[in-house]
């Protein structure tokens, strides 16, 4: 067995193979269009690689994707050391080939490849929809995964916040957000946020359904950024930086009203340790164990210990 990078033709072949798992409610044609557009986005063009585990006869046994993302180590004096981490997505083995250890072999070979990918490598991150045991075998360890869920509500979204944010201001809004005060963290780029908005655009066109009227809001120094997950009728918070309980409530009330106007069924915020105390007092907040997207981390750098409480905002999902 060997690990190889996929050609464009092989990527298309894998799209057809994994459509039943990830494609609906889109048609096959719609799913292929979605994948092509996401891969054509500037962030993916710069950071995406598709990997194949191949047998000696060239048969593809399993596949996955990696996206390079920025990560940072914080020194005792507060200074930051930038590094490279790799988010792993779309791990797939055809049903006829399952139960033979191919996914584990893929993960092991990939980790060895990523350890050599950059002189400033930090870690690998994946978000498992099949639980933890499969990836524990390859050295990954899970972190807590909780969601805060809110029901949409009628009302004017701009009431109680300073302003609503259009998609064109996502980058400037990200720049004003506080970075976590922890020894190690990941941080998205504006292009990475726009990749999520490209998903929103695609589903809005293909399903079709209206896009939300805003992609975030500010209240004082506090900021929330969100996007629509069209296939699950969810307004998903990408990044959340609330400085006070009052600001947290105002931002989430705005999100709930945006969701209501867009005809969405819920608002979801992934819990991060620093934000959790602010959310418990928000009216209508429901905390629940997340189904799927279990964050799992693996160090790729000798001596780098990854804490269980590493913050994982939705913006890191791929």
CSV table of C-alpha atoms in Angstrom, one decimal:
chain,number,residue,atom,x,y,z
A,1,UNK,CA,0.0,0.0,0.0
A,2,UNK,CA,1.1,3.6,-0.6
A,3,UNK,CA,-0.2,7.1,-0.2
A,4,UNK,CA,-0.6,9.3,-3.3
A,5,UNK,CA,-2.0,12.7,-4.2
A,6,UNK,CA,-5.2,12.5,-6.3
A,7,UNK,CA,-5.5,14.0,-9.7
A,8,UNK,CA,-8.5,16.0,-10.7
A,9,UNK,CA,-9.9,13.0,-12.5
A,10,UNK,CA,-9.5,10.9,-9.4
A,11,UNK,CA,-11.2,13.5,-7.2
A,12,UNK,CA,-14.2,13.4,-9.5
A,13,UNK,CA,-14.3,9.6,-9.3
A,14,UNK,CA,-14.3,9.8,-5.5
A,15,UNK,CA,-17.1,12.3,-5.6
A,16,UNK,CA,-19.3,9.8,-7.4
A,17,UNK,CA,-18.3,7.0,-5.0
A,18,UNK,CA,-19.0,8.9,-1.8
A,19,UNK,CA,-22.2,10.7,-3.0
A,20,UNK,CA,-24.5,8.4,-1.1
A,21,UNK,CA,-22.8,9.2,2.1
A,22,UNK,CA,-22.5,13.0,1.8
A,23,UNK,CA,-24.4,14.2,-1.3
A,24,UNK,CA,-28.2,14.2,-0.4
A,25,UNK,CA,-30.4,16.2,-0.5
A,26,UNK,CA,-28.5,17.4,-3.6
A,27,UNK,CA,-28.7,15.5,-6.8
A,28,UNK,CA,-25.6,13.7,-8.0
A,29,UNK,CA,-25.1,16.6,-10.5
A,30,UNK,CA,-25.6,19.1,-7.7
A,31,UNK,CA,-23.1,17.4,-5.4
A,32,UNK,CA,-20.4,17.2,-8.1
A,33,UNK,CA,-21.0,20.9,-8.8
A,34,UNK,CA,-20.7,21.6,-5.0
A,35,UNK,CA,-17.4,19.8,-4.7
A,36,UNK,CA,-16.0,21.4,-7.8
A,37,UNK,CA,-16.9,24.9,-6.6
A,38,UNK,CA,-15.5,24.3,-3.1
A,39,UNK,CA,-12.3,23.0,-4.5
A,40,UNK,CA,-12.1,26.0,-6.8
A,41,UNK,CA,-12.4,28.5,-3.9
A,42,UNK,CA,-9.2,30.4,-3.3
A,43,UNK,CA,-8.7,29.0,0.2
A,44,UNK,CA,-9.0,25.4,-1.1
A,45,UNK,CA,-6.8,26.1,-4.1
A,46,UNK,CA,-4.1,27.2,-1.7
A,47,UNK,CA,-4.5,24.7,1.2
A,48,UNK,CA,-6.4,21.6,0.0
A,49,UNK,CA,-4.9,18.2,-0.9
A,50,UNK,CA,-6.7,15.0,-1.6
A,51,UNK,CA,-5.0,11.8,-0.6
A,52,UNK,CA,-5.5,8.2,-1.8
A,53,UNK,CA,-4.4,5.0,-0.2
A,54,UNK,CA,-3.7,2.7,-3.1
A,55,UNK,CA,-3.0,-1.0,-3.4
A,56,UNK,CA,-0.1,-2.4,-5.4
A,57,UNK,CA,-2.5,-2.8,-8.3
A,58,UNK,CA,-3.5,0.9,-8.1
A,59,UNK,CA,-6.9,0.2,-6.7
A,60,UNK,CA,-8.1,3.0,-4.4
A,61,UNK,CA,-8.7,1.6,-0.9
A,62,UNK,CA,-9.5,4.7,1.0
A,63,UNK,CA,-9.3,8.5,0.6
A,64,UNK,CA,-9.3,11.8,2.6
A,65,UNK,CA,-8.6,15.5,2.3
A,66,UNK,CA,-6.3,17.8,4.2
A,67,UNK,CA,-6.5,21.6,4.6
A,68,UNK,CA,-3.6,23.5,6.0
A,69,UNK,CA,-4.7,25.9,8.7
A,70,UNK,CA,-2.9,28.4,10.9
A,71,UNK,CA,-2.1,27.4,14.5
A,72,UNK,CA,-0.2,29.2,17.3
A,73,UNK,CA,1.8,28.4,20.4
A,74,UNK,CA,1.7,31.0,23.1
A,75,UNK,CA,4.9,31.6,25.1
A,76,UNK,CA,4.9,32.5,28.8
A,77,UNK,CA,5.4,36.1,27.9
A,78,UNK,CA,2.3,36.1,25.7
A,79,UNK,CA,4.2,36.1,22.4
A,80,UNK,CA,2.8,33.9,19.6
A,81,UNK,CA,4.7,31.4,17.4
A,82,UNK,CA,2.9,30.7,14.2
A,83,UNK,CA,2.8,27.2,12.8
A,84,UNK,CA,1.0,24.9,10.4
A,85,UNK,CA,-1.7,22.4,11.3
A,86,UNK,CA,-3.8,20.2,9.1
A,87,UNK,CA,-7.5,19.7,9.2
A,88,UNK,CA,-8.5,16.3,7.9
A,89,UNK,CA,-11.8,15.8,6.1
A,90,UNK,CA,-13.8,13.3,4.0
A,91,UNK,CA,-12.2,10.1,5.3
A,92,UNK,CA,-13.9,7.5,3.1
A,93,UNK,CA,-13.7,3.8,2.4
A,94,UNK,CA,-16.2,2.1,0.1
A,95,UNK,CA,-18.5,-0.4,1.9
A,96,UNK,CA,-17.1,-3.4,0.1
A,97,UNK,CA,-13.6,-2.5,1.4
A,98,UNK,CA,-14.5,-1.8,5.0
A,99,UNK,CA,-13.4,-3.8,8.0
A,100,UNK,CA,-9.9,-4.4,6.6
A,101,UNK,CA,-8.0,-1.6,8.4
A,102,UNK,CA,-7.7,0.6,5.3
A,103,UNK,CA,-8.8,3.8,7.1
A,104,UNK,CA,-6.4,3.2,10.0
A,105,UNK,CA,-3.5,2.6,7.5
A,106,UNK,CA,-4.5,5.8,5.6
A,107,UNK,CA,-4.4,7.8,8.9
A,108,UNK,CA,-1.0,6.4,9.9
A,109,UNK,CA,0.6,7.0,6.6
A,110,UNK,CA,-0.9,10.5,6.4
A,111,UNK,CA,0.4,11.4,9.8
A,112,UNK,CA,3.9,10.5,8.8
A,113,UNK,CA,3.5,12.6,5.6
A,114,UNK,CA,2.2,15.6,7.5
A,115,UNK,CA,5.0,15.4,10.1
A,116,UNK,CA,7.4,16.2,7.2
A,117,UNK,CA,5.1,18.7,5.4
A,118,UNK,CA,6.4,21.8,7.1
A,119,UNK,CA,9.4,22.8,9.3
A,120,UNK,CA,6.9,24.5,11.7
A,121,UNK,CA,4.3,21.8,11.8
A,122,UNK,CA,2.1,21.6,14.9
A,123,UNK,CA,-0.8,19.2,14.7
A,124,UNK,CA,-3.6,17.4,12.9
A,125,UNK,CA,-7.3,18.0,13.6
A,126,UNK,CA,-10.2,16.0,12.4
A,127,UNK,CA,-13.9,16.1,13.2
A,128,UNK,CA,-15.2,12.5,13.4
A,129,UNK,CA,-18.8,11.5,12.5
A,130,UNK,CA,-18.1,7.9,13.4
A,131,UNK,CA,-17.0,8.3,17.1
A,132,UNK,CA,-13.5,8.1,18.6
A,133,UNK,CA,-12.2,4.5,18.5
A,134,UNK,CA,-11.3,4.4,14.8
A,135,UNK,CA,-9.0,7.5,15.1
A,136,UNK,CA,-7.7,6.7,18.6
A,137,UNK,CA,-5.8,3.8,16.9
A,138,UNK,CA,-3.8,6.4,15.0
A,139,UNK,CA,-3.0,8.5,18.0
A,140,UNK,CA,-5.9,11.0,17.9
A,141,UNK,CA,-7.6,12.1,21.2
A,142,UNK,CA,-11.0,13.6,21.4
A,143,UNK,CA,-11.9,16.9,23.1
A,144,UNK,CA,-15.3,17.7,24.6
A,145,UNK,CA,-18.1,18.5,22.1
A,146,UNK,CA,-21.1,20.4,23.2
A,147,UNK,CA,-23.6,22.6,21.3
A,148,UNK,CA,-25.7,25.5,22.4
A,149,UNK,CA,-29.0,25.5,20.5
A,150,UNK,CA,-31.4,28.4,20.1
A,151,UNK,CA,-34.8,28.6,18.5
A,152,UNK,CA,-35.4,31.3,15.9
A,153,UNK,CA,-37.6,34.2,17.0
A,154,UNK,CA,-39.4,36.9,15.2
A,155,UNK,CA,-38.2,40.5,15.4
A,156,UNK,CA,-35.9,43.0,14.0
A,157,UNK,CA,-32.3,41.5,13.8
A,158,UNK,CA,-30.6,44.9,14.2
A,159,UNK,CA,-32.4,45.7,17.5
A,160,UNK,CA,-30.0,45.6,20.4
A,161,UNK,CA,-26.8,45.3,18.4
A,162,UNK,CA,-24.6,48.0,16.9
A,163,UNK,CA,-24.8,46.7,13.4
A,164,UNK,CA,-25.4,43.7,11.3
A,165,UNK,CA,-22.4,42.4,9.2
A,166,UNK,CA,-22.6,41.7,5.5
A,167,UNK,CA,-20.3,38.9,4.1
A,168,UNK,CA,-17.9,41.6,2.7
A,169,UNK,CA,-17.0,42.5,6.3
A,170,UNK,CA,-16.2,39.1,7.6
A,171,UNK,CA,-12.4,39.6,7.3
A,172,UNK,CA,-12.4,42.9,9.1
A,173,UNK,CA,-14.7,41.5,11.8
A,174,UNK,CA,-12.4,38.6,12.3
A,175,UNK,CA,-9.4,40.9,12.8
A,176,UNK,CA,-11.1,42.6,15.8
A,177,UNK,CA,-11.8,39.3,17.6
A,178,UNK,CA,-9.7,38.3,20.6
A,179,UNK,CA,-7.5,35.2,20.2
A,180,UNK,CA,-7.7,32.6,22.9
A,181,UNK,CA,-5.6,33.0,26.0
A,182,UNK,CA,-4.4,29.4,25.9
A,183,UNK,CA,-1.0,27.7,25.2
A,184,UNK,CA,-2.1,26.4,21.8
A,185,UNK,CA,-4.9,27.3,19.4
A,186,UNK,CA,-6.0,27.3,15.8
A,187,UNK,CA,-7.1,30.5,14.0
A,188,UNK,CA,-8.9,30.8,10.7
A,189,UNK,CA,-8.1,33.2,7.9
A,190,UNK,CA,-10.6,35.5,6.2
A,191,UNK,CA,-10.4,33.2,3.1
A,192,UNK,CA,-11.2,30.2,5.3
A,193,UNK,CA,-14.4,32.0,6.6
A,194,UNK,CA,-15.4,32.8,3.0
A,195,UNK,CA,-15.1,29.1,2.1
A,196,UNK,CA,-17.9,28.5,4.5
A,197,UNK,CA,-19.9,31.3,2.9
A,198,UNK,CA,-19.3,29.6,-0.5
A,199,UNK,CA,-21.1,26.6,0.9
A,200,UNK,CA,-24.0,28.9,1.9
A,201,UNK,CA,-24.0,30.3,-1.7
A,202,UNK,CA,-24.0,26.9,-3.3
A,203,UNK,CA,-26.9,25.5,-1.2
A,204,UNK,CA,-28.9,28.7,-1.7
A,205,UNK,CA,-28.6,28.2,-5.4
A,206,UNK,CA,-29.0,24.5,-5.7
A,207,UNK,CA,-31.8,23.7,-3.2
A,208,UNK,CA,-32.9,26.6,-3.6
A,209,UNK,CA,-33.5,28.8,-0.5
A,210,UNK,CA,-32.9,32.4,0.5
A,211,UNK,CA,-29.6,33.4,2.1
A,212,UNK,CA,-29.6,35.1,5.5
A,213,UNK,CA,-29.7,38.9,5.3
A,214,UNK,CA,-26.5,39.2,7.4
A,215,UNK,CA,-23.5,37.0,8.3
A,216,UNK,CA,-22.8,38.4,11.7
A,217,UNK,CA,-23.3,41.3,14.2
A,218,UNK,CA,-21.4,43.5,16.6
A,219,UNK,CA,-22.4,44.8,20.0
A,220,UNK,CA,-19.8,47.1,21.5
A,221,UNK,CA,-16.4,45.2,21.3
A,222,UNK,CA,-18.2,41.8,20.9
A,223,UNK,CA,-18.7,40.0,17.6
A,224,UNK,CA,-20.4,37.0,16.2
A,225,UNK,CA,-20.0,35.6,12.7
A,226,UNK,CA,-22.4,33.0,11.2
A,227,UNK,CA,-23.5,31.2,8.0
A,228,UNK,CA,-26.3,29.1,6.8
A,229,UNK,CA,-26.0,25.3,6.6
A,230,UNK,CA,-28.5,24.8,3.9
A,231,UNK,CA,-28.9,21.0,4.0
A,232,UNK,CA,-29.8,21.1,7.7
A,233,UNK,CA,-31.7,24.4,7.8
A,234,UNK,CA,-29.3,25.7,10.5
A,235,UNK,CA,-27.8,29.1,11.2
A,236,UNK,CA,-24.3,28.0,12.4
A,237,UNK,CA,-22.1,30.4,14.4
A,238,UNK,CA,-18.6,30.3,12.9
A,239,UNK,CA,-16.8,32.6,15.5
A,240,UNK,CA,-18.1,34.1,18.7
A,241,UNK,CA,-16.4,36.7,20.9
A,242,UNK,CA,-18.7,38.1,23.5
A,243,UNK,CA,-17.2,40.3,26.2
A,244,UNK,CA,-20.2,40.3,28.6
A,245,UNK,CA,-23.3,38.2,29.2
A,246,UNK,CA,-25.4,41.1,27.9
A,247,UNK,CA,-23.4,41.2,24.7
A,248,UNK,CA,-23.7,37.4,24.3
A,249,UNK,CA,-27.5,37.6,24.7
A,250,UNK,CA,-27.8,40.5,22.2
A,251,UNK,CA,-25.6,38.8,19.5
A,252,UNK,CA,-27.5,35.5,19.8
A,253,UNK,CA,-30.9,37.3,19.7
A,254,UNK,CA,-29.8,38.9,16.5
A,255,UNK,CA,-28.8,35.5,15.1
A,256,UNK,CA,-32.1,34.0,16.1
A,257,UNK,CA,-34.0,36.8,14.3
A,258,UNK,CA,-31.9,36.5,11.2
A,259,UNK,CA,-32.6,32.7,11.2
A,260,UNK,CA,-36.3,33.3,11.6
A,261,UNK,CA,-36.4,35.7,8.6
A,262,UNK,CA,-34.5,33.2,6.5
A,263,UNK,CA,-36.9,30.4,7.4
A,264,UNK,CA,-34.3,28.3,9.3
A,265,UNK,CA,-35.2,25.9,12.0
A,266,UNK,CA,-32.4,26.6,14.6
A,267,UNK,CA,-29.3,28.5,15.6
A,268,UNK,CA,-26.3,26.4,16.8
A,269,UNK,CA,-23.1,27.6,18.5
A,270,UNK,CA,-20.2,25.2,19.2
A,271,UNK,CA,-19.1,25.5,22.8
A,272,UNK,CA,-15.6,26.9,23.5
A,273,UNK,CA,-14.3,27.0,27.1
A,274,UNK,CA,-14.1,30.7,27.4
A,275,UNK,CA,-17.6,31.4,26.1
A,276,UNK,CA,-19.4,28.7,28.1
A,277,UNK,CA,-20.0,30.8,31.3
A,278,UNK,CA,-21.5,33.6,29.2
A,279,UNK,CA,-24.0,31.3,27.5
A,280,UNK,CA,-25.7,29.6,30.4
A,281,UNK,CA,-27.7,32.8,31.2
A,282,UNK,CA,-28.8,33.5,27.6
A,283,UNK,CA,-32.6,33.2,27.4
A,284,UNK,CA,-33.7,30.1,25.5
A,285,UNK,CA,-30.2,28.5,25.5
A,286,UNK,CA,-30.1,24.7,25.4
A,287,UNK,CA,-26.8,22.9,25.9
A,288,UNK,CA,-26.6,19.4,24.4
A,289,UNK,CA,-24.0,16.8,23.5
A,290,UNK,CA,-23.0,17.2,19.9
A,291,UNK,CA,-24.1,14.5,17.4
A,292,UNK,CA,-21.1,14.0,15.0
A,293,UNK,CA,-18.2,16.4,14.4
A,294,UNK,CA,-16.3,15.1,17.4
A,295,UNK,CA,-13.0,17.1,17.6
A,296,UNK,CA,-10.0,14.9,17.7
A,297,UNK,CA,-6.4,16.1,17.8
A,298,UNK,CA,-3.0,14.5,17.2
A,299,UNK,CA,0.4,16.2,17.8
A,300,UNK,CA,2.7,16.2,14.8
A,301,UNK,CA,5.6,17.9,16.6
A,302,UNK,CA,7.8,16.2,19.2
A,303,UNK,CA,7.1,17.6,22.7
A,304,UNK,CA,3.9,19.4,21.8
A,305,UNK,CA,1.1,18.5,24.2
A,306,UNK,CA,-2.4,19.2,23.1
A,307,UNK,CA,-4.8,20.1,25.9
A,308,UNK,CA,-8.3,18.6,26.1
A,309,UNK,CA,-9.7,22.1,26.4
A,310,UNK,CA,-8.3,23.4,23.1
A,311,UNK,CA,-10.9,25.7,21.7
A,312,UNK,CA,-12.5,24.4,18.4
A,313,UNK,CA,-14.9,27.0,16.8
A,314,UNK,CA,-17.1,25.9,13.9
A,315,UNK,CA,-14.9,28.0,11.5
A,316,UNK,CA,-12.3,25.1,11.7
A,317,UNK,CA,-14.8,22.5,10.4
A,318,UNK,CA,-14.0,21.1,6.9
